[in-house]
Amino acid sequence: MRDMKASRMRLKSFLLRHDLRYTGRATWNPAHLRWLSEVVCPTPVQQIVYQEYLRAVTQHYERLGRLEAELEEQVKGWRLSPLVEAYQALRGVQFHVAAAAELGDLRRFDKPRQLMAFAGLQPSEDSSGNRNRQGGIAKTGNLYARTALIEGAWSYRYPAKVSRQIQQRQEALAEAIRDISWKAQVRLCKRYRKLIAHGKHPNVAVTAIARELVAFLLGIAQQVQLPSAVSR
């Protein structure tokens, strides 16, 4: 994903340097990709460079697609597959987050605070004597888990709603898991709006949402029964 983002940034920077601007609203959607395929640069040399940049982006998309397809195939035979499916009941926790964020079996944590520490989402502390002062998140835990959770938390800036995609992911799940998912949406969407209303920066608000999201992930994990076979 980082390689793909870097290649997209190089391509967009090249276009801006040559004043080739896309007038659509969103980028990297089908309309934008069609526009990219029709771009003509002022000189043949620039066209060659542009095509190389565009080819690099395409190759990263194809590579990502192959990896995701292979990951889905491998997860089917994984002992933790029921947990991966259950995690996806939550908004912002899609397959690649549930399977590849190095979360694993969250039931190994007794309390949400332990999971927050694992992801480095707990507040840092600078205390001395009677003075107790907390700062930003510690960032001492698992980088991949923290990044995935924060990216997923951005979805809670919108009003609570069970979309068609979420409904499809929840169809085979227990009622208790669906209830936890809805409770998470109602609470976290409301909390985001409240933090923004109090003047918090969106990045700070989303980090706070990610911190609470781990508690709901742990609650869902505790509802799942896994087979007793040795994990792969």
Tab-separated table of C-alpha atoms in Angstrom, residues 93-231:
chain	number	residue	atom	x	y	z
A	93	VAL	CA	-12.884	-3.085	9.655
A	94	GLN	CA	-12.834	-4.686	6.232
A	95	PHE	CA	-11.171	-7.936	5.254
A	96	HIS	CA	-7.622	-6.672	4.835
A	97	VAL	CA	-7.766	-4.985	8.256
A	98	ALA	CA	-9.318	-7.980	10.013
A	99	ALA	CA	-6.910	-10.479	8.449
A	100	ALA	CA	-3.655	-8.602	7.993
A	101	ALA	CA	-3.456	-6.055	10.825
A	102	GLU	CA	-1.577	-8.519	13.079
A	103	LEU	CA	-4.441	-8.550	15.565
A	104	GLY	CA	-4.893	-12.322	15.673
A	105	ASP	CA	-6.888	-13.787	18.550
A	106	LEU	CA	-7.792	-10.766	20.682
A	107	ARG	CA	-9.109	-13.027	23.419
A	108	ARG	CA	-5.548	-13.246	24.716
A	109	PHE	CA	-6.104	-9.760	26.167
A	110	ASP	CA	-8.004	-9.584	29.447
A	111	LYS	CA	-8.851	-5.881	29.233
A	112	PRO	CA	-9.239	-3.291	26.457
A	113	ARG	CA	-6.373	-1.257	27.938
A	114	GLN	CA	-3.993	-4.134	27.203
A	115	LEU	CA	-5.086	-4.140	23.576
A	116	MET	CA	-4.705	-0.349	23.411
A	117	ALA	CA	-1.134	-0.734	24.662
A	118	PHE	CA	-0.478	-3.478	22.080
A	119	ALA	CA	-1.484	-1.047	19.325
A	120	GLY	CA	0.283	1.931	20.930
A	121	LEU	CA	-2.991	3.855	21.275
A	122	GLN	CA	-2.782	4.515	25.004
A	123	PRO	CA	-1.988	8.133	26.059
A	124	SER	CA	1.628	8.909	26.917
A	125	GLU	CA	2.258	10.070	30.471
A	126	ASP	CA	4.690	12.523	32.025
A	127	SER	CA	4.094	12.384	35.768
A	128	SER	CA	6.212	13.589	38.641
A	129	GLY	CA	5.179	13.723	42.298
A	130	ASN	CA	1.628	15.004	42.554
A	131	ARG	CA	1.623	16.147	38.923
A	132	ASN	CA	-0.096	13.825	36.462
A	133	ARG	CA	0.130	14.915	32.850
A	134	GLN	CA	-0.973	12.951	29.776
A	135	GLY	CA	0.048	13.656	26.191
A	136	GLY	CA	-0.501	12.139	22.772
A	137	ILE	CA	-0.589	8.427	22.085
A	138	ALA	CA	2.511	6.468	23.066
A	139	LYS	CA	3.096	4.899	19.599
A	140	THR	CA	5.093	2.135	21.259
A	141	GLY	CA	2.972	-0.798	20.151
A	142	ASN	CA	2.371	-2.591	16.871
A	143	LEU	CA	2.653	-0.060	14.029
A	144	TYR	CA	0.604	-2.061	11.512
A	145	ALA	CA	-2.252	-2.641	13.947
A	146	ARG	CA	-2.295	1.016	14.991
A	147	THR	CA	-2.263	2.260	11.384
A	148	ALA	CA	-5.095	-0.074	10.361
A	149	LEU	CA	-7.244	0.865	13.348
A	150	ILE	CA	-6.795	4.601	12.822
A	151	GLU	CA	-7.604	4.306	9.121
A	152	GLY	CA	-10.731	2.327	9.989
A	153	ALA	CA	-11.747	4.887	12.618
A	154	TRP	CA	-12.087	7.595	9.954
A	155	SER	CA	-15.334	5.962	8.790
A	156	TYR	CA	-17.021	6.989	12.051
A	157	ARG	CA	-16.991	10.649	11.096
A	158	TYR	CA	-20.182	9.912	9.150
A	159	PRO	CA	-23.602	9.269	10.762
A	160	ALA	CA	-24.351	5.770	12.032
A	161	LYS	CA	-25.716	3.556	9.261
A	162	VAL	CA	-25.654	-0.133	8.358
A	163	SER	CA	-24.574	0.001	4.733
A	164	ARG	CA	-25.212	-2.750	2.224
A	165	GLN	CA	-21.585	-3.892	2.489
A	166	ILE	CA	-21.720	-4.115	6.281
A	167	GLN	CA	-25.056	-5.922	6.123
A	168	GLN	CA	-23.577	-8.514	3.771
A	169	ARG	CA	-20.604	-9.053	6.082
A	170	GLN	CA	-22.946	-9.561	9.041
A	171	GLU	CA	-25.388	-12.004	7.457
A	172	ALA	CA	-23.796	-15.179	8.844
A	173	LEU	CA	-22.834	-13.693	12.217
A	174	ALA	CA	-24.553	-14.116	15.568
A	175	GLU	CA	-27.078	-11.562	16.769
A	176	ALA	CA	-24.838	-10.638	19.708
A	177	ILE	CA	-22.036	-9.638	17.325
A	178	ARG	CA	-24.390	-7.536	15.198
A	179	ASP	CA	-25.618	-5.805	18.356
A	180	ILE	CA	-22.063	-4.914	19.371
A	181	SER	CA	-21.399	-3.552	15.890
A	182	TRP	CA	-24.440	-1.266	15.997
A	183	LYS	CA	-23.641	-0.141	19.529
A	184	ALA	CA	-20.147	0.773	18.318
A	185	GLN	CA	-21.543	2.830	15.442
A	186	VAL	CA	-23.970	4.763	17.624
A	187	ARG	CA	-21.370	5.533	20.284
A	188	LEU	CA	-18.345	6.257	18.096
A	189	CYS	CA	-20.148	8.377	15.502
A	190	LYS	CA	-21.666	10.455	18.292
A	191	ARG	CA	-18.332	10.752	20.087
A	192	TYR	CA	-16.565	11.964	16.947
A	193	ARG	CA	-19.115	14.743	16.446
A	194	LYS	CA	-18.846	15.697	20.097
A	195	LEU	CA	-15.047	15.922	19.986
A	196	ILE	CA	-15.144	18.054	16.834
A	197	ALA	CA	-17.776	20.327	18.422
A	198	HIS	CA	-15.393	20.862	21.339
A	199	GLY	CA	-12.696	22.067	18.955
A	200	LYS	CA	-10.581	18.920	18.707
A	201	HIS	CA	-8.511	18.462	15.563
A	202	PRO	CA	-9.934	15.694	13.323
A	203	ASN	CA	-6.728	13.668	13.685
A	204	VAL	CA	-7.003	13.815	17.465
A	205	ALA	CA	-10.687	12.893	17.341
A	206	VAL	CA	-10.084	9.911	15.033
A	207	THR	CA	-7.276	8.639	17.264
A	208	ALA	CA	-9.660	8.745	20.218
A	209	ILE	CA	-12.208	6.806	18.170
A	210	ALA	CA	-9.590	4.186	17.268
A	211	ARG	CA	-8.776	3.806	20.968
A	212	GLU	CA	-12.403	2.985	21.743
A	213	LEU	CA	-12.768	0.832	18.642
A	214	VAL	CA	-10.355	-1.737	20.098
A	215	ALA	CA	-12.720	-2.261	23.042
A	216	PHE	CA	-15.526	-3.211	20.658
A	217	LEU	CA	-13.157	-5.503	18.741
A	218	LEU	CA	-12.330	-7.269	21.991
A	219	GLY	CA	-16.038	-7.546	22.823
A	220	ILE	CA	-16.703	-9.211	19.470
A	221	ALA	CA	-13.755	-11.583	19.857
A	222	GLN	CA	-15.169	-12.784	23.167
A	223	GLN	CA	-18.366	-13.862	21.370
A	224	VAL	CA	-16.538	-16.205	18.975
A	225	GLN	CA	-15.889	-19.891	19.591
A	226	LEU	CA	-12.814	-21.251	17.842
A	227	PRO	CA	-11.993	-24.878	16.989
A	228	SER	CA	-9.524	-26.482	19.385
A	229	ALA	CA	-7.059	-27.570	16.679
A	230	VAL	CA	-3.535	-26.143	16.711
A	231	SER	CA	-3.373	-22.846	14.812
